[in-house]
Amino acid sequence: MTFTTRERAQGWLSDELRLIEYSEWTPPAERRRRTEQRAITFDEFTREWIDKRLVRGRPLKDRSKEHYLDIHERWFAPFHDLPLTAITTADVERWFHSRPDAPTMRTHAYSLLKAIFRTAVARKLVKESPVNVEGATSRAVPKEINLLTVAQVQELADAMRPQHRLMVLLAAWCSLRFGELTGLRRRDIHLSDDLTEGTITVEQAAVTVAGERLLTTPKSLAGHRTIYLPPHLLEDVRQHLATYTRSDPDALVFPGTDGRPLTPGQVYGHAPRFDKKGNQKHPGNGFYKARHQIGRPDFRFHDLRHFAATMAAISGATTKELMQFAGHSDIQVAMRYQEAVNDRKKDLAKRMAALAVVVEPHTDS
């Protein structure tokens, strides 16, 4: 450290001696670092965190970055201009309890905030995390899903536009996500010459980022997988490829109207519309029309994956096999299907017992 004049050097030395006298001295470099830390706002740190975040050594996917930035801008606004070091537990508690009544989104935002401050603690930017609201991250009870029957799945598929019919069947019997279906290429599907077996390899998925439909890698490492096609779908797959998919190996199996991956809106369409008297004004189209036709207007496209996982569990799949089949990285999700199947087996046993007729042994009078 150098000084331009003797007076400045003596002044600096006097300040350092005063700190020593009051037992407050720390190395000048440490003091500069603390000053810089106090100057970092939550907004600056969070944007850098999102941009450089790694998950299992991999950068965040573009869709995840967009989602986190959206949460930051809409949910974390009260913290934006505050220095990172100034945010207290009381601040976080007030923020959490003042958020809109959207439990799932609020819990998601809280978990993101917790992860951001976990990094701040690891970098020694703050001594401890202020994100500690009791009960904020308790696991929600999974929504009860009223699955379709096998016959209803077939009816739903048949009610779709012909070019989208196979999407329902693959989602229901191969547990493919919407983005995985719309990202499938012809070369990802392999059918044997005698049409006795076939596979689907999931290597990419379609996502929407900043309003644009893009192809990227699957949601997680577990999403990369090869699925054996159930034999009863082989002919449906062959016919679809022959009718709706170009011969180019990179051609999308389910192309959108502009040659790009299908958007949810192009598949979902809209539900039938009725006037105040209950008369139908418009028949609707797409998936929303199809689910209305089978009497299940509450059913979601993603619920077809639940159907697939439940069928696999009923068929005896182990937890590991379920995870591989559905591309799950969370063992708790796979175990949930097995527990549901066990509950159904117990209920079946009780119903069978109710059908039993107790015959009194015959005795001579």
PDB file of C-alpha atoms in Angstrom, residues 148-336:
ATOM      1  CA  LEU A 148     -59.302 -43.112 -16.923  1.00  0.00           C
ATOM      2  CA  THR A 149     -60.108 -46.726 -17.617  1.00  0.00           C
ATOM      3  CA  VAL A 150     -58.327 -48.550 -20.424  1.00  0.00           C
ATOM      4  CA  ALA A 151     -61.454 -48.199 -22.554  1.00  0.00           C
ATOM      5  CA  GLN A 152     -61.647 -44.441 -21.848  1.00  0.00           C
ATOM      6  CA  VAL A 153     -58.013 -43.970 -22.894  1.00  0.00           C
ATOM      7  CA  GLN A 154     -58.849 -45.555 -26.235  1.00  0.00           C
ATOM      8  CA  GLU A 155     -61.985 -43.400 -26.579  1.00  0.00           C
ATOM      9  CA  LEU A 156     -59.956 -40.286 -25.789  1.00  0.00           C
ATOM     10  CA  ALA A 157     -57.356 -41.164 -28.411  1.00  0.00           C
ATOM     11  CA  ASP A 158     -60.028 -41.855 -31.035  1.00  0.00           C
ATOM     12  CA  ALA A 159     -61.672 -38.495 -30.304  1.00  0.00           C
ATOM     13  CA  MET A 160     -58.454 -36.581 -31.029  1.00  0.00           C
ATOM     14  CA  ARG A 161     -57.471 -35.148 -34.400  1.00  0.00           C
ATOM     15  CA  PRO A 162     -56.061 -38.108 -36.399  1.00  0.00           C
ATOM     16  CA  GLN A 163     -52.541 -36.610 -36.462  1.00  0.00           C
ATOM     17  CA  HIS A 164     -52.561 -36.265 -32.640  1.00  0.00           C
ATOM     18  CA  ARG A 165     -54.226 -39.585 -31.781  1.00  0.00           C
ATOM     19  CA  LEU A 166     -50.899 -41.371 -31.208  1.00  0.00           C
ATOM     20  CA  MET A 167     -49.811 -38.695 -28.724  1.00  0.00           C
ATOM     21  CA  VAL A 168     -52.517 -39.831 -26.302  1.00  0.00           C
ATOM     22  CA  LEU A 169     -51.586 -43.501 -26.716  1.00  0.00           C
ATOM     23  CA  LEU A 170     -47.844 -42.907 -26.190  1.00  0.00           C
ATOM     24  CA  ALA A 171     -48.468 -40.680 -23.174  1.00  0.00           C
ATOM     25  CA  ALA A 172     -50.797 -43.280 -21.652  1.00  0.00           C
ATOM     26  CA  TRP A 173     -48.772 -46.422 -22.350  1.00  0.00           C
ATOM     27  CA  CYS A 174     -45.173 -45.126 -22.495  1.00  0.00           C
ATOM     28  CA  SER A 175     -45.390 -42.322 -19.888  1.00  0.00           C
ATOM     29  CA  LEU A 176     -44.005 -39.656 -22.220  1.00  0.00           C
ATOM     30  CA  ARG A 177     -44.233 -36.002 -21.210  1.00  0.00           C
ATOM     31  CA  PHE A 178     -45.825 -33.492 -23.591  1.00  0.00           C
ATOM     32  CA  GLY A 179     -42.435 -31.920 -24.360  1.00  0.00           C
ATOM     33  CA  GLU A 180     -40.895 -35.355 -24.982  1.00  0.00           C
ATOM     34  CA  LEU A 181     -43.683 -36.267 -27.399  1.00  0.00           C
ATOM     35  CA  THR A 182     -43.397 -33.030 -29.349  1.00  0.00           C
ATOM     36  CA  GLY A 183     -39.607 -33.411 -29.492  1.00  0.00           C
ATOM     37  CA  LEU A 184     -39.656 -36.946 -30.946  1.00  0.00           C
ATOM     38  CA  ARG A 185     -37.949 -37.469 -34.320  1.00  0.00           C
ATOM     39  CA  ARG A 186     -38.450 -40.332 -36.727  1.00  0.00           C
ATOM     40  CA  ARG A 187     -35.009 -41.737 -35.879  1.00  0.00           C
ATOM     41  CA  ASP A 188     -36.002 -41.951 -32.191  1.00  0.00           C
ATOM     42  CA  ILE A 189     -38.518 -44.701 -33.006  1.00  0.00           C
ATOM     43  CA  HIS A 190     -37.339 -48.158 -34.015  1.00  0.00           C
ATOM     44  CA  LEU A 191     -39.730 -50.835 -35.276  1.00  0.00           C
ATOM     45  CA  SER A 192     -38.632 -54.362 -36.162  1.00  0.00           C
ATOM     46  CA  ASP A 193     -39.196 -55.487 -39.754  1.00  0.00           C
ATOM     47  CA  ASP A 194     -41.770 -58.057 -38.681  1.00  0.00           C
ATOM     48  CA  LEU A 195     -43.466 -55.501 -36.388  1.00  0.00           C
ATOM     49  CA  THR A 196     -43.126 -57.706 -33.327  1.00  0.00           C
ATOM     50  CA  GLU A 197     -41.264 -55.174 -31.204  1.00  0.00           C
ATOM     51  CA  GLY A 198     -40.256 -51.530 -31.094  1.00  0.00           C
ATOM     52  CA  THR A 199     -38.579 -48.895 -28.946  1.00  0.00           C
ATOM     53  CA  ILE A 200     -38.678 -45.151 -28.377  1.00  0.00           C
ATOM     54  CA  THR A 201     -35.475 -43.352 -27.360  1.00  0.00           C
ATOM     55  CA  VAL A 202     -35.977 -40.047 -25.526  1.00  0.00           C
ATOM     56  CA  GLU A 203     -33.064 -37.746 -26.317  1.00  0.00           C
ATOM     57  CA  GLN A 204     -34.674 -34.323 -26.548  1.00  0.00           C
ATOM     58  CA  ALA A 205     -37.779 -32.384 -25.588  1.00  0.00           C
ATOM     59  CA  ALA A 206     -39.576 -29.300 -26.851  1.00  0.00           C
ATOM     60  CA  VAL A 207     -39.958 -26.297 -24.525  1.00  0.00           C
ATOM     61  CA  THR A 208     -41.272 -22.760 -24.842  1.00  0.00           C
ATOM     62  CA  VAL A 209     -38.759 -20.028 -23.966  1.00  0.00           C
ATOM     63  CA  ALA A 210     -39.635 -16.362 -24.380  1.00  0.00           C
ATOM     64  CA  GLY A 211     -42.595 -17.350 -26.531  1.00  0.00           C
ATOM     65  CA  GLU A 212     -40.493 -19.437 -28.926  1.00  0.00           C
ATOM     66  CA  ARG A 213     -40.726 -23.216 -29.251  1.00  0.00           C
ATOM     67  CA  LEU A 214     -37.249 -24.788 -28.916  1.00  0.00           C
ATOM     68  CA  LEU A 215     -35.718 -28.269 -28.813  1.00  0.00           C
ATOM     69  CA  THR A 216     -33.442 -29.060 -25.885  1.00  0.00           C
ATOM     70  CA  THR A 217     -32.279 -32.010 -23.795  1.00  0.00           C
ATOM     71  CA  PRO A 218     -34.798 -33.793 -21.517  1.00  0.00           C
ATOM     72  CA  LYS A 219     -35.888 -32.343 -18.189  1.00  0.00           C
ATOM     73  CA  SER A 220     -33.227 -34.270 -16.233  1.00  0.00           C
ATOM     74  CA  LEU A 221     -30.597 -36.975 -16.712  1.00  0.00           C
ATOM     75  CA  ALA A 222     -33.284 -39.508 -15.790  1.00  0.00           C
ATOM     76  CA  GLY A 223     -35.286 -38.226 -18.763  1.00  0.00           C
ATOM     77  CA  HIS A 224     -32.787 -39.806 -21.167  1.00  0.00           C
ATOM     78  CA  ARG A 225     -34.210 -43.296 -21.614  1.00  0.00           C
ATOM     79  CA  THR A 226     -35.294 -46.015 -24.012  1.00  0.00           C
ATOM     80  CA  ILE A 227     -38.833 -47.345 -23.707  1.00  0.00           C
ATOM     81  CA  TYR A 228     -40.118 -50.588 -25.188  1.00  0.00           C
ATOM     82  CA  LEU A 229     -43.366 -50.088 -27.063  1.00  0.00           C
ATOM     83  CA  PRO A 230     -46.292 -52.235 -25.889  1.00  0.00           C
ATOM     84  CA  PRO A 231     -47.105 -54.666 -28.736  1.00  0.00           C
ATOM     85  CA  HIS A 232     -50.687 -53.376 -29.095  1.00  0.00           C
ATOM     86  CA  LEU A 233     -49.321 -49.938 -30.161  1.00  0.00           C
ATOM     87  CA  LEU A 234     -46.926 -51.124 -32.879  1.00  0.00           C
ATOM     88  CA  GLU A 235     -49.420 -50.927 -35.726  1.00  0.00           C
ATOM     89  CA  ASP A 236     -50.657 -47.515 -34.563  1.00  0.00           C
ATOM     90  CA  VAL A 237     -47.066 -46.244 -34.584  1.00  0.00           C
ATOM     91  CA  ARG A 238     -46.374 -47.693 -38.038  1.00  0.00           C
ATOM     92  CA  GLN A 239     -49.498 -46.110 -39.511  1.00  0.00           C
ATOM     93  CA  HIS A 240     -48.775 -42.726 -37.967  1.00  0.00           C
ATOM     94  CA  LEU A 241     -45.202 -42.641 -39.279  1.00  0.00           C
ATOM     95  CA  ALA A 242     -46.390 -43.631 -42.740  1.00  0.00           C
ATOM     96  CA  THR A 243     -49.164 -41.026 -42.795  1.00  0.00           C
ATOM     97  CA  TYR A 244     -48.025 -37.977 -40.835  1.00  0.00           C
ATOM     98  CA  THR A 245     -44.209 -38.068 -40.536  1.00  0.00           C
ATOM     99  CA  ARG A 246     -41.741 -37.184 -43.284  1.00  0.00           C
ATOM    100  CA  SER A 247     -39.112 -39.778 -44.235  1.00  0.00           C
ATOM    101  CA  ASP A 248     -36.211 -37.586 -43.062  1.00  0.00           C
ATOM    102  CA  PRO A 249     -34.616 -39.202 -39.948  1.00  0.00           C
ATOM    103  CA  ASP A 250     -34.712 -35.807 -38.167  1.00  0.00           C
ATOM    104  CA  ALA A 251     -38.353 -35.170 -39.090  1.00  0.00           C
ATOM    105  CA  LEU A 252     -40.603 -34.504 -36.113  1.00  0.00           C
ATOM    106  CA  VAL A 253     -43.041 -37.322 -35.422  1.00  0.00           C
ATOM    107  CA  PHE A 254     -45.674 -34.737 -34.426  1.00  0.00           C
ATOM    108  CA  PRO A 255     -44.873 -31.605 -36.461  1.00  0.00           C
ATOM    109  CA  GLY A 256     -46.597 -28.291 -35.829  1.00  0.00           C
ATOM    110  CA  THR A 257     -48.343 -26.299 -38.508  1.00  0.00           C
ATOM    111  CA  ASP A 258     -45.154 -24.324 -39.225  1.00  0.00           C
ATOM    112  CA  GLY A 259     -42.842 -27.363 -39.172  1.00  0.00           C
ATOM    113  CA  ARG A 260     -41.685 -26.518 -35.656  1.00  0.00           C
ATOM    114  CA  PRO A 261     -42.563 -28.538 -32.555  1.00  0.00           C
ATOM    115  CA  LEU A 262     -46.231 -28.510 -31.621  1.00  0.00           C
ATOM    116  CA  THR A 263     -47.326 -25.982 -29.022  1.00  0.00           C
ATOM    117  CA  PRO A 264     -49.715 -26.956 -26.220  1.00  0.00           C
ATOM    118  CA  GLY A 265     -52.376 -24.744 -27.787  1.00  0.00           C
ATOM    119  CA  GLN A 266     -52.198 -26.606 -31.102  1.00  0.00           C
ATOM    120  CA  VAL A 267     -52.946 -29.882 -29.312  1.00  0.00           C
ATOM    121  CA  TYR A 268     -55.240 -28.777 -26.497  1.00  0.00           C
ATOM    122  CA  GLY A 269     -57.505 -26.552 -28.618  1.00  0.00           C
ATOM    123  CA  HIS A 270     -60.493 -25.320 -26.625  1.00  0.00           C
ATOM    124  CA  ALA A 271     -63.505 -26.800 -24.876  1.00  0.00           C
ATOM    125  CA  PRO A 272     -67.047 -26.690 -26.268  1.00  0.00           C
ATOM    126  CA  ARG A 273     -68.855 -23.413 -25.567  1.00  0.00           C
ATOM    127  CA  PHE A 274     -72.414 -23.096 -24.371  1.00  0.00           C
ATOM    128  CA  ASP A 275     -74.838 -20.214 -23.963  1.00  0.00           C
ATOM    129  CA  LYS A 276     -76.692 -19.415 -20.744  1.00  0.00           C
ATOM    130  CA  LYS A 277     -79.451 -21.847 -21.676  1.00  0.00           C
ATOM    131  CA  GLY A 278     -77.007 -24.705 -22.090  1.00  0.00           C
ATOM    132  CA  ASN A 279     -77.157 -24.784 -25.872  1.00  0.00           C
ATOM    133  CA  GLN A 280     -73.857 -25.512 -27.563  1.00  0.00           C
ATOM    134  CA  LYS A 281     -72.454 -22.509 -29.408  1.00  0.00           C
ATOM    135  CA  HIS A 282     -69.219 -24.142 -30.548  1.00  0.00           C
ATOM    136  CA  PRO A 283     -68.231 -27.838 -30.513  1.00  0.00           C
ATOM    137  CA  GLY A 284     -64.660 -27.079 -29.469  1.00  0.00           C
ATOM    138  CA  ASN A 285     -61.598 -28.886 -30.783  1.00  0.00           C
ATOM    139  CA  GLY A 286     -58.429 -30.706 -29.831  1.00  0.00           C
ATOM    140  CA  PHE A 287     -57.789 -32.428 -26.511  1.00  0.00           C
ATOM    141  CA  TYR A 288     -60.297 -30.251 -24.646  1.00  0.00           C
ATOM    142  CA  LYS A 289     -63.072 -31.346 -26.996  1.00  0.00           C
ATOM    143  CA  ALA A 290     -61.981 -34.992 -26.770  1.00  0.00           C
ATOM    144  CA  ARG A 291     -62.008 -35.086 -22.969  1.00  0.00           C
ATOM    145  CA  HIS A 292     -65.458 -33.463 -22.962  1.00  0.00           C
ATOM    146  CA  GLN A 293     -66.715 -36.133 -25.365  1.00  0.00           C
ATOM    147  CA  ILE A 294     -65.729 -38.945 -22.993  1.00  0.00           C
ATOM    148  CA  GLY A 295     -67.315 -37.178 -20.034  1.00  0.00           C
ATOM    149  CA  ARG A 296     -64.081 -36.160 -18.304  1.00  0.00           C
ATOM    150  CA  PRO A 297     -63.714 -32.368 -18.715  1.00  0.00           C
ATOM    151  CA  ASP A 298     -61.518 -32.372 -15.583  1.00  0.00           C
ATOM    152  CA  PHE A 299     -58.879 -34.698 -17.032  1.00  0.00           C
ATOM    153  CA  ARG A 300     -55.454 -33.185 -17.869  1.00  0.00           C
ATOM    154  CA  PHE A 301     -53.109 -34.356 -20.598  1.00  0.00           C
ATOM    155  CA  HIS A 302     -50.356 -34.858 -18.002  1.00  0.00           C
ATOM    156  CA  ASP A 303     -52.652 -37.277 -16.144  1.00  0.00           C
ATOM    157  CA  LEU A 304     -51.981 -39.773 -18.930  1.00  0.00           C
ATOM    158  CA  ARG A 305     -48.496 -40.183 -17.436  1.00  0.00           C
ATOM    159  CA  HIS A 306     -50.096 -41.081 -14.122  1.00  0.00           C
ATOM    160  CA  PHE A 307     -52.175 -43.678 -15.938  1.00  0.00           C
ATOM    161  CA  ALA A 308     -49.016 -45.144 -17.488  1.00  0.00           C
ATOM    162  CA  ALA A 309     -47.112 -45.290 -14.192  1.00  0.00           C
ATOM    163  CA  THR A 310     -50.092 -46.826 -12.405  1.00  0.00           C
ATOM    164  CA  MET A 311     -50.474 -49.494 -15.102  1.00  0.00           C
ATOM    165  CA  ALA A 312     -46.759 -50.271 -14.812  1.00  0.00           C
ATOM    166  CA  ALA A 313     -47.047 -50.576 -11.026  1.00  0.00           C
ATOM    167  CA  ILE A 314     -50.093 -52.852 -11.343  1.00  0.00           C
ATOM    168  CA  SER A 315     -48.058 -54.976 -13.749  1.00  0.00           C
ATOM    169  CA  GLY A 316     -45.443 -55.474 -11.033  1.00  0.00           C
ATOM    170  CA  ALA A 317     -42.765 -52.892 -11.869  1.00  0.00           C
ATOM    171  CA  THR A 318     -40.196 -52.307  -9.115  1.00  0.00           C
ATOM    172  CA  THR A 319     -39.446 -48.791  -7.846  1.00  0.00           C
ATOM    173  CA  LYS A 320     -36.291 -48.633  -9.965  1.00  0.00           C
ATOM    174  CA  GLU A 321     -38.158 -49.860 -13.045  1.00  0.00           C
ATOM    175  CA  LEU A 322     -40.861 -47.228 -12.513  1.00  0.00           C
ATOM    176  CA  MET A 323     -38.235 -44.495 -12.246  1.00  0.00           C
ATOM    177  CA  GLN A 324     -36.553 -45.640 -15.460  1.00  0.00           C
ATOM    178  CA  PHE A 325     -39.856 -46.079 -17.283  1.00  0.00           C
ATOM    179  CA  ALA A 326     -41.237 -42.631 -16.453  1.00  0.00           C
ATOM    180  CA  GLY A 327     -37.920 -40.756 -16.364  1.00  0.00           C
ATOM    181  CA  HIS A 328     -38.273 -39.819 -12.683  1.00  0.00           C
ATOM    182  CA  SER A 329     -35.249 -38.739 -10.645  1.00  0.00           C
ATOM    183  CA  ASP A 330     -37.238 -38.590  -7.373  1.00  0.00           C
ATOM    184  CA  ILE A 331     -37.760 -42.003  -5.782  1.00  0.00           C
ATOM    185  CA  GLN A 332     -40.672 -40.627  -3.725  1.00  0.00           C
ATOM    186  CA  VAL A 333     -42.701 -40.066  -6.893  1.00  0.00           C
ATOM    187  CA  ALA A 334     -42.227 -43.644  -8.059  1.00  0.00           C
ATOM    188  CA  MET A 335     -43.052 -45.037  -4.624  1.00  0.00           C
ATOM    189  CA  ARG A 336     -46.302 -43.067  -4.613  1.00  0.00           C
TER     190      ARG A 336
END
